[in-house]
PDB file of C-alpha atoms and ligand atoms in Angstrom:
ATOM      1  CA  UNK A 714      80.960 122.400 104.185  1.00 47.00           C
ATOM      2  CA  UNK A 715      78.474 119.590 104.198  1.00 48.00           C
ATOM      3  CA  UNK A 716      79.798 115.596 103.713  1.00 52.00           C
ATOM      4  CA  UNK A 717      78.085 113.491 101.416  1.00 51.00           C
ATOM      5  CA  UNK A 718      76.620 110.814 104.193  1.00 48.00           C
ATOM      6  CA  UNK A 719      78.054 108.130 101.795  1.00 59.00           C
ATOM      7  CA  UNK A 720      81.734 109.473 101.643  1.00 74.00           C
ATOM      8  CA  UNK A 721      83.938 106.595 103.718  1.00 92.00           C
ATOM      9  CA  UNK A 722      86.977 108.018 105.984  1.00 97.00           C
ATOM     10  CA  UNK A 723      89.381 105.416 106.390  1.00 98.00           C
ATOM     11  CA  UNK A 724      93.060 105.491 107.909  1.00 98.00           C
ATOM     12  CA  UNK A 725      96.028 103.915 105.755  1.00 98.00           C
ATOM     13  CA  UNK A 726      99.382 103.081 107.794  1.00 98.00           C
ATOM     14  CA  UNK A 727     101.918 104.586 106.630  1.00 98.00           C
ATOM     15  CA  UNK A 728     104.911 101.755 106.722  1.00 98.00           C
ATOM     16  CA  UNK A 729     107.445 104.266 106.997  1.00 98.00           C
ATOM     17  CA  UNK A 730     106.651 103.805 111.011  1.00 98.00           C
ATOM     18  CA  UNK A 731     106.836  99.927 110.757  1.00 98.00           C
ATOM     19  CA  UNK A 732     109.575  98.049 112.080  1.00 97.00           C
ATOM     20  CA  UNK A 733     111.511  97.160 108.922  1.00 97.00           C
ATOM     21  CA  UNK A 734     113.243  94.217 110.688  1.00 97.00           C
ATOM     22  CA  UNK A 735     109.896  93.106 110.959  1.00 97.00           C
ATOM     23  CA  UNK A 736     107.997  94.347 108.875  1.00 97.00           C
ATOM     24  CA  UNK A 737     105.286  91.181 108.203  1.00 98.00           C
ATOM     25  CA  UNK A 738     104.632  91.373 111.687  1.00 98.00           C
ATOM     26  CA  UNK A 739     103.530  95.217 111.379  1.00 98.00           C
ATOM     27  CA  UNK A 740     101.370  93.888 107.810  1.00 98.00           C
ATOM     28  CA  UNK A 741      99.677  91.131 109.602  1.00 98.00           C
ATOM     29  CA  UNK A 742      98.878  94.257 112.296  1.00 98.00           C
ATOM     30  CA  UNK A 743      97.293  96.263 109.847  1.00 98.00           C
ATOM     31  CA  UNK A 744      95.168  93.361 109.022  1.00 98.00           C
ATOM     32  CA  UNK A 745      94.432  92.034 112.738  1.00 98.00           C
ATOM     33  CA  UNK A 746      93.441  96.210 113.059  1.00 98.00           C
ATOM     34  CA  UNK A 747      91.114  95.797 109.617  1.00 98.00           C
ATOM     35  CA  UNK A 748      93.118  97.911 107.583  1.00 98.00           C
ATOM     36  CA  UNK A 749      92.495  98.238 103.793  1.00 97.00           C
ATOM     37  CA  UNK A 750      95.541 100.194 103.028  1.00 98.00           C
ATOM     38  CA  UNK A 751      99.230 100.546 103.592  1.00 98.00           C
ATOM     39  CA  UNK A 752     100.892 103.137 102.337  1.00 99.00           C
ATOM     40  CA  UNK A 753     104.378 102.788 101.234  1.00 98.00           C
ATOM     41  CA  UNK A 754     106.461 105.916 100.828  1.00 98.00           C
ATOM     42  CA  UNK A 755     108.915 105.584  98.687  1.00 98.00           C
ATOM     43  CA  UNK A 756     112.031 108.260  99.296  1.00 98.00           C
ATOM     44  CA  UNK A 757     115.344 108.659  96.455  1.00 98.00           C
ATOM     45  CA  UNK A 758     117.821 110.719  98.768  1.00 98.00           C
ATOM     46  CA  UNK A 759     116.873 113.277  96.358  1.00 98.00           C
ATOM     47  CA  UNK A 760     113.407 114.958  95.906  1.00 98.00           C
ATOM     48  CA  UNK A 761     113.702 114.488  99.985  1.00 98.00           C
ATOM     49  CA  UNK A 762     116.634 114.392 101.837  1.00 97.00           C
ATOM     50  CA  UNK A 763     115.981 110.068 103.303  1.00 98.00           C
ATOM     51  CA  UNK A 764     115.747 106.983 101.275  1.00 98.00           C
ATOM     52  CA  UNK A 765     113.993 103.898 102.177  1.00 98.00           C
ATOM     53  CA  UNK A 766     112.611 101.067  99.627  1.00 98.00           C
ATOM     54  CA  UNK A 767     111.778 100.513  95.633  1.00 98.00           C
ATOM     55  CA  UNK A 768     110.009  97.653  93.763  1.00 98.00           C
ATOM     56  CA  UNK A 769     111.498  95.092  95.672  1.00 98.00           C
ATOM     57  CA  UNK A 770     110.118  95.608  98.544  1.00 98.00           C
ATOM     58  CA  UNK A 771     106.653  96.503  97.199  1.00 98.00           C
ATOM     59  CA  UNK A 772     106.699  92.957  95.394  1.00 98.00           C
ATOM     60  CA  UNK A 773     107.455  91.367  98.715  1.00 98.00           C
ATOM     61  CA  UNK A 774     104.702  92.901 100.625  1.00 98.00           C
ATOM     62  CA  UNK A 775     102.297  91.734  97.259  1.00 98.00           C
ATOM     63  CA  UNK A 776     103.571  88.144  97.988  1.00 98.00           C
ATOM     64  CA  UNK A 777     102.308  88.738 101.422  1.00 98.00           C
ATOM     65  CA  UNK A 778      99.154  90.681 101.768  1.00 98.00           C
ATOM     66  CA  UNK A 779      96.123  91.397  99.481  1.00 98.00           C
ATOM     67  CA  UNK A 780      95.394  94.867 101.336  1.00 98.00           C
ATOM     68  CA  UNK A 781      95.629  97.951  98.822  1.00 98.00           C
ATOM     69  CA  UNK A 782      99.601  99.120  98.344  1.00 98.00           C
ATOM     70  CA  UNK A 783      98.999 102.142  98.075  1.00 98.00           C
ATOM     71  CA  UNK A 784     102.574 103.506  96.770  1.00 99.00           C
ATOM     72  CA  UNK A 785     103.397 107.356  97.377  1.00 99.00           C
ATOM     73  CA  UNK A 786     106.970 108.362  95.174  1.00 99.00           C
ATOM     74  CA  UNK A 787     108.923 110.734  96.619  1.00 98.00           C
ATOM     75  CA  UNK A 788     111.519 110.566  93.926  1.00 98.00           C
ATOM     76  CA  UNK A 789     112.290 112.296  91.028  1.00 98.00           C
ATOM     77  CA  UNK A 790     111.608 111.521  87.583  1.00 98.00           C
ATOM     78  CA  UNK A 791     109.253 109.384  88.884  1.00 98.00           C
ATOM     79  CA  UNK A 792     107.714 108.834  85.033  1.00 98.00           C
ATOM     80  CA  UNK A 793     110.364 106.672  84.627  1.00 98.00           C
ATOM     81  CA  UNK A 794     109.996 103.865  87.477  1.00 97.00           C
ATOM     82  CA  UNK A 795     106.068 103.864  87.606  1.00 98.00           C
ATOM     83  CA  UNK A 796     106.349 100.715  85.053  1.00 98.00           C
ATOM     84  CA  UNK A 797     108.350  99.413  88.041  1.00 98.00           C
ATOM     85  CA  UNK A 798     105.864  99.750  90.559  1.00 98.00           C
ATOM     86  CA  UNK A 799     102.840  98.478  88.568  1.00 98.00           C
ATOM     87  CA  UNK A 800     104.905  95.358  87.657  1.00 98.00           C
ATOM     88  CA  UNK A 801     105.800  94.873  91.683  1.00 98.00           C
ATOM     89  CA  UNK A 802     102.020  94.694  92.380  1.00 98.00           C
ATOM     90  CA  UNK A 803     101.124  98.735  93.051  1.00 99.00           C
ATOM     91  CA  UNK A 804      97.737  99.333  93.158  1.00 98.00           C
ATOM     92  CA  UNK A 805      97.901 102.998  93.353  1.00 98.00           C
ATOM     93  CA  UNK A 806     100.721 105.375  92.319  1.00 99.00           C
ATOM     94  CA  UNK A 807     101.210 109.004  93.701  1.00 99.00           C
ATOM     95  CA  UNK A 808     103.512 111.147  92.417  1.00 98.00           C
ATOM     96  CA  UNK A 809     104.457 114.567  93.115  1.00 98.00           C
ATOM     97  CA  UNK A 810     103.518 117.447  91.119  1.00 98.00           C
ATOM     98  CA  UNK A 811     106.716 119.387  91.838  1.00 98.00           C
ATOM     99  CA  UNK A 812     108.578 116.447  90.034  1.00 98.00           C
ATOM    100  CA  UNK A 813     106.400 116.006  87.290  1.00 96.00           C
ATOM    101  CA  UNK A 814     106.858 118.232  84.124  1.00 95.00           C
ATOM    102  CA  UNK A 815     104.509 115.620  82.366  1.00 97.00           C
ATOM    103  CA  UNK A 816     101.683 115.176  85.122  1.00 98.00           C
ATOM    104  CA  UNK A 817      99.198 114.842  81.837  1.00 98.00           C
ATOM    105  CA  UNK A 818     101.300 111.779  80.523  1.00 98.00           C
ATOM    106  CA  UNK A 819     102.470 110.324  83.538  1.00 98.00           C
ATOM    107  CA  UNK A 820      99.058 109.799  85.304  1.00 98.00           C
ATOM    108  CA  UNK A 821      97.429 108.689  82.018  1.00 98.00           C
ATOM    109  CA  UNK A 822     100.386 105.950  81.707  1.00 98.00           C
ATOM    110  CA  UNK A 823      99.586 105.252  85.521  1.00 98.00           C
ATOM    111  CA  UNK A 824      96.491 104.242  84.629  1.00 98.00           C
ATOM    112  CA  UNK A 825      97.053 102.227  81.668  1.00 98.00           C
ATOM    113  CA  UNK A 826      98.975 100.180  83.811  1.00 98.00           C
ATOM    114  CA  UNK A 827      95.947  99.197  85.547  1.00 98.00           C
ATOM    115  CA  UNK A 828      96.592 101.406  88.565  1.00 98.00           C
ATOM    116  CA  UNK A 829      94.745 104.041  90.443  1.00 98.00           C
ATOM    117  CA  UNK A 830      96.355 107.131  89.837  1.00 98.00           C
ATOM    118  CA  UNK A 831      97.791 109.423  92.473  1.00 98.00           C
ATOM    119  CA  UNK A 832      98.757 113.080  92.464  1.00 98.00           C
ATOM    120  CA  UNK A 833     100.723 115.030  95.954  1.00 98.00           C
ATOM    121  CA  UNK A 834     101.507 118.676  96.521  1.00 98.00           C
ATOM    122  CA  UNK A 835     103.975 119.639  98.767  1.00 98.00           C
ATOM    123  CA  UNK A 836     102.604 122.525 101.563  1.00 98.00           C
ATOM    124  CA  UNK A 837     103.796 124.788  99.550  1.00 98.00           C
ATOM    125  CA  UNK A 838     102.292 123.898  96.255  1.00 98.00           C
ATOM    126  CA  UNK A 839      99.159 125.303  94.914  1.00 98.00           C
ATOM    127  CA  UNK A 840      96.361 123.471  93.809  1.00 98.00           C
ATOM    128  CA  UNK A 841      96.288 125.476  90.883  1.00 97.00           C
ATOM    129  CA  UNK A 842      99.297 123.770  89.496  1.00 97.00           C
ATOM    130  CA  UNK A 843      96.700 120.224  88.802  1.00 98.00           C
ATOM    131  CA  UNK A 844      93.858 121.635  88.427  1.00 96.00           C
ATOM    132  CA  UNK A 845      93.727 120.690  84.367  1.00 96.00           C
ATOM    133  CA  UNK A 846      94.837 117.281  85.354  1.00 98.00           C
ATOM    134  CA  UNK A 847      92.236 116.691  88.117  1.00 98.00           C
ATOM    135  CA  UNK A 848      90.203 114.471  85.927  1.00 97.00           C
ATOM    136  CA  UNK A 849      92.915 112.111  85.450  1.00 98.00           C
ATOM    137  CA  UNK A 850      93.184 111.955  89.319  1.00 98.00           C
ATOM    138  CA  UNK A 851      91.864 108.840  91.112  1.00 98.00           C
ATOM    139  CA  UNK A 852      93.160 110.115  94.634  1.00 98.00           C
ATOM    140  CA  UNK A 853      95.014 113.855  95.664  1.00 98.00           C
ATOM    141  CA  UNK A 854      97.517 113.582  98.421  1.00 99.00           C
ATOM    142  CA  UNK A 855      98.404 116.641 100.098  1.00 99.00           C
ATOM    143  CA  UNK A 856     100.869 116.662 102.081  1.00 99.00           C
ATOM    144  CA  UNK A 857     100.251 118.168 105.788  1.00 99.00           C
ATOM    145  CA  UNK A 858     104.460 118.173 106.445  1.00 98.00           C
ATOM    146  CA  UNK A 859     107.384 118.584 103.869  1.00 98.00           C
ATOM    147  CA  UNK A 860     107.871 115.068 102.774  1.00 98.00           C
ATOM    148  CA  UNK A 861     110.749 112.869 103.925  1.00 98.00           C
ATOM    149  CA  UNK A 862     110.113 112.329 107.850  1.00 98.00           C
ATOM    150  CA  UNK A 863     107.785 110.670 109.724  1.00 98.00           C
ATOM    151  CA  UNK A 864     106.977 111.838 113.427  1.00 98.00           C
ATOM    152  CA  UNK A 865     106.962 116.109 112.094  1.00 98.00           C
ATOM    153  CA  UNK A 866     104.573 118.748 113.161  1.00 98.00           C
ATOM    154  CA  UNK A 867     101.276 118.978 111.125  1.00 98.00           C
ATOM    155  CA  UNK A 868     101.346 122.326 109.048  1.00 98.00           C
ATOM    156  CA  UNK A 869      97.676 123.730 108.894  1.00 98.00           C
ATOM    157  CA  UNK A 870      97.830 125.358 105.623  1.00 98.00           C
ATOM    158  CA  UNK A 871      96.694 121.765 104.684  1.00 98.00           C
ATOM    159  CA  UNK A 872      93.204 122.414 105.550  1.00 98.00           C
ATOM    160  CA  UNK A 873      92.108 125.174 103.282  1.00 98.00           C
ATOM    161  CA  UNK A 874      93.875 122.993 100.563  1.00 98.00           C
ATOM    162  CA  UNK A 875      91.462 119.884 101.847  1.00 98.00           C
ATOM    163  CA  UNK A 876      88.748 122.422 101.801  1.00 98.00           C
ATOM    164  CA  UNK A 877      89.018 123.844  98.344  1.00 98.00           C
ATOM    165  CA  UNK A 878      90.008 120.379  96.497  1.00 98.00           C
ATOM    166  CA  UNK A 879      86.638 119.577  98.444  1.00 97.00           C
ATOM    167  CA  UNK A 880      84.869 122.527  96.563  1.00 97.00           C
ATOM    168  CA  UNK A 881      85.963 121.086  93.656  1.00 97.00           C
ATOM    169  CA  UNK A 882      85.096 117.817  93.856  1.00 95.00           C
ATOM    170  CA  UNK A 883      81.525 118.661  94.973  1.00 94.00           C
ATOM    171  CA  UNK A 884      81.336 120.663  91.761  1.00 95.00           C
ATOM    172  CA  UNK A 885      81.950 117.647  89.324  1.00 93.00           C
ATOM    173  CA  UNK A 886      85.803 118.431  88.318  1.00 93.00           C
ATOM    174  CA  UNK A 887      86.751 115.057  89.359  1.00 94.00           C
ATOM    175  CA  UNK A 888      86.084 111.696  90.764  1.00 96.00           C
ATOM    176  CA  UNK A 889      89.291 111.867  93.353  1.00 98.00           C
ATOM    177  CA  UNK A 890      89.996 110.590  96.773  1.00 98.00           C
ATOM    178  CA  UNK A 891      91.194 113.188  99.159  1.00 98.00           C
ATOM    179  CA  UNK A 892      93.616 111.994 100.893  1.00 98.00           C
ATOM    180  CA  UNK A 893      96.260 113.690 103.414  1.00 99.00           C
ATOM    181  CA  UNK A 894      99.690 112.661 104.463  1.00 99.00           C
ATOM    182  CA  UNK A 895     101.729 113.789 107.743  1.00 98.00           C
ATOM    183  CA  UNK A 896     101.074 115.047 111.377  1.00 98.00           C
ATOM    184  CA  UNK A 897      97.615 112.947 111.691  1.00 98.00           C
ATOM    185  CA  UNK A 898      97.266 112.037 115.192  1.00 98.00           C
ATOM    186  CA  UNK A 899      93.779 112.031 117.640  1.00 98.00           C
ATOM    187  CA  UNK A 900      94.184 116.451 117.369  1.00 98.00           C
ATOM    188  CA  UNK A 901      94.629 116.720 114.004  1.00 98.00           C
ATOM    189  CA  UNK A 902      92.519 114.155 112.434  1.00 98.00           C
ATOM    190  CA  UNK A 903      88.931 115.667 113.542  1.00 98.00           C
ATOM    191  CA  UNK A 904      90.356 118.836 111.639  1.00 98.00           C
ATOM    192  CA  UNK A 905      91.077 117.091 108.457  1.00 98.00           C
ATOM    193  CA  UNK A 906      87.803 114.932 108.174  1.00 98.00           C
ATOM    194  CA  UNK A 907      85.794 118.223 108.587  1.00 98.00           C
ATOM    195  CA  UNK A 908      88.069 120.034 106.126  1.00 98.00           C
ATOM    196  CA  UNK A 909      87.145 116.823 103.784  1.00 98.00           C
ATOM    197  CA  UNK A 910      90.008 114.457 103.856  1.00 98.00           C
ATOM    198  CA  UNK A 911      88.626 111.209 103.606  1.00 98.00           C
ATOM    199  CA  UNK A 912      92.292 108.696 103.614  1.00 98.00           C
ATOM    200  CA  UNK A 913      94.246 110.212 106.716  1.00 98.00           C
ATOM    201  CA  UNK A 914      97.913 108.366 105.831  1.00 99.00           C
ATOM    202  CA  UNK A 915      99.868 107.614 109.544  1.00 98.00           C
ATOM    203  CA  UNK A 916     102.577 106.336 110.512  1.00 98.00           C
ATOM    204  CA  UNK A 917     104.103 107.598 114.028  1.00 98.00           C
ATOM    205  CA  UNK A 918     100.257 107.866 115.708  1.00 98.00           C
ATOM    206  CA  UNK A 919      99.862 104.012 115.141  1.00 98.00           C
ATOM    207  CA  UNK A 920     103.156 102.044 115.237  1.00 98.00           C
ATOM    208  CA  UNK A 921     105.618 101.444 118.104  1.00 92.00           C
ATOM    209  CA  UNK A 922     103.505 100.116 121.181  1.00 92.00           C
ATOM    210  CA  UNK A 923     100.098  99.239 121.064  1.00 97.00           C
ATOM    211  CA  UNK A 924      99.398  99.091 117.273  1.00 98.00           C
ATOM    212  CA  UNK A 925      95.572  97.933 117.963  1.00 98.00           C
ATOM    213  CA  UNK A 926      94.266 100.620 120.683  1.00 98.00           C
ATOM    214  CA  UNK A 927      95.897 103.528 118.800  1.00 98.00           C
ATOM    215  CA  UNK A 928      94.330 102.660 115.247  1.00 98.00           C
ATOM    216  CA  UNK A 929      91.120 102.558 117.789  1.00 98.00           C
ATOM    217  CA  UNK A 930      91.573 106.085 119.006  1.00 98.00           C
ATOM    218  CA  UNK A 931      92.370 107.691 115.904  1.00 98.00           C
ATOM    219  CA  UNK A 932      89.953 105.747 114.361  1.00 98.00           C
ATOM    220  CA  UNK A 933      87.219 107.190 117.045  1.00 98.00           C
ATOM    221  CA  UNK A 934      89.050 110.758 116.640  1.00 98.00           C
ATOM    222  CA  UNK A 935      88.607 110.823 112.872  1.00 98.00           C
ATOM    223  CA  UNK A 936      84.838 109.425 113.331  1.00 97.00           C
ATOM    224  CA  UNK A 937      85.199 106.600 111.314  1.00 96.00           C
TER     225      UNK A 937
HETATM  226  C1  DX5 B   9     106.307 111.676 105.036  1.00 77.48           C
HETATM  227  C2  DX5 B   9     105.546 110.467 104.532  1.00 77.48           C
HETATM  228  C3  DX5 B   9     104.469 110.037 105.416  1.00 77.48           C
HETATM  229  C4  DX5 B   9     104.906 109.667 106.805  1.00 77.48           C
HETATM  230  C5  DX5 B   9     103.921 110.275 107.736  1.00 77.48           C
HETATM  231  O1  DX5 B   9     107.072 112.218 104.063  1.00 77.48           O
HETATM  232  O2  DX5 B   9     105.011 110.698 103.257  1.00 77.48           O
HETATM  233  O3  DX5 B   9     103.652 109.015 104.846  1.00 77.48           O
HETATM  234  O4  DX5 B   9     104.998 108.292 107.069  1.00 77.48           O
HETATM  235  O5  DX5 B   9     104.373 110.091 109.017  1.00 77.48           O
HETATM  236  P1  DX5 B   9     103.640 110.701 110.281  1.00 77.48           P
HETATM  237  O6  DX5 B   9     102.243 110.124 110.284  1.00 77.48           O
HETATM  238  O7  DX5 B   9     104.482 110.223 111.403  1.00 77.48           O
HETATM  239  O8  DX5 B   9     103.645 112.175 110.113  1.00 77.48           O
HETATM  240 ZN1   ZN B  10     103.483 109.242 102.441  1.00 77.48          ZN
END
């Protein structure tokens, strides 16, 4: 599969890594490291079995950075908090497809609320089930681990999904970002930039010790 020489890989920090008794210290890391995303997964105790943070939280990290929030729901009923997230300052909003009757409606209203519009399937969802919906999409997230952990093994059925979504956006059925979520670490992120993934979402391959010299070797892994 050939890459459009324009197409920009890029790695987003996943704050579920981040120390969240400090967590402007991990922000002001991301920007020291150049970042132009974080991405902040949200979790209910439902859809997946761990909870972490809602709007509050998202409006604190607006008051504190100007990077992209990019905000991934793992929740259900997630049509009925995305009015929540816009008004906290999201600038994108993912939500699953497994949770979303409505997809249609829900990323249209996404974007009437002035926010990029996000769609994830789980490993075990087929990209069949938003393929009408693709042109609504401003960014895919597919999901290379069953959502609600960080640190888990990367499962490699993500890469044919990378690779057909890729197909498809070479052949005009959207304008999407393809982005990919869990596992990414120096091994695994060569294999998802070739398979077409151009945000790589991590969390466990950058924080903890030396924030700065592993964004630089995944960085240098994924060629970007
Ligand atoms: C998992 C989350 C991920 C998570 C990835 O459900 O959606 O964003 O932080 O963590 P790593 O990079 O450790 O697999
Ligand atoms: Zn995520």
């Amino acid at each position: 599969m050939t890459r459009p020489s324009e197409t920009q890989i890029h790695i987003a920090p996943s704050l579920l890594s981040a120390d969240f008794m400090h967590l402007e210290d991990d922000v002001k890391r991301c920007v020291a490291a150049e970042s132009t995303v974080l991405h902040c997964d949200v979790m209910d105790g439902h859809f997946v079995p761990n909870l972490t943070f809602g709007p509050p939280v998202i409006s604190q990290l607006r008051r504190i950075t100007k990077l992209e929030l990019d905000v991934h729901l793992m929740i259900e009923t997630p049509e009925r908090s995305i009015d929540q997230y816009a008004s906290a300052g999201a600038d994108a909003i993912t939500v699953h497809a497994e949770v979303s009757p409505h997809l249609h409606r829900t990323l249209a209203r996404i974007k009437e609320l002035g926010c990029k519009a996000g769609v994830a399937l789980n490993p075990s969802t087929p990209i069949a089930s938003i393929e009408h919906v693709l042109s609504l999409c401003d960014i895919v997230l597919i999901m290379s681990v069953n959502p609600g952990f960080g640190g888990q093994k990367f499962i490699p059925i993500a890469l044919e999904k990378l690779a057909s979504l890729r197909v498809l956006q070479q052949s005009g059925r959207g304008d999407f970002m393809l982005s990919v979520d869990g596992g990414v670490d120096v091994t695994t992120a060569p294999l998802v930039v070739e398979a077409g993934a151009e945000r790589l979402v991590a969390g466990s391959a950058l924080f903890g010790s030396d924030f700065a010299g592993n964004m630089q070797r995944l960085r240098q892994a994924a060629g970007c």
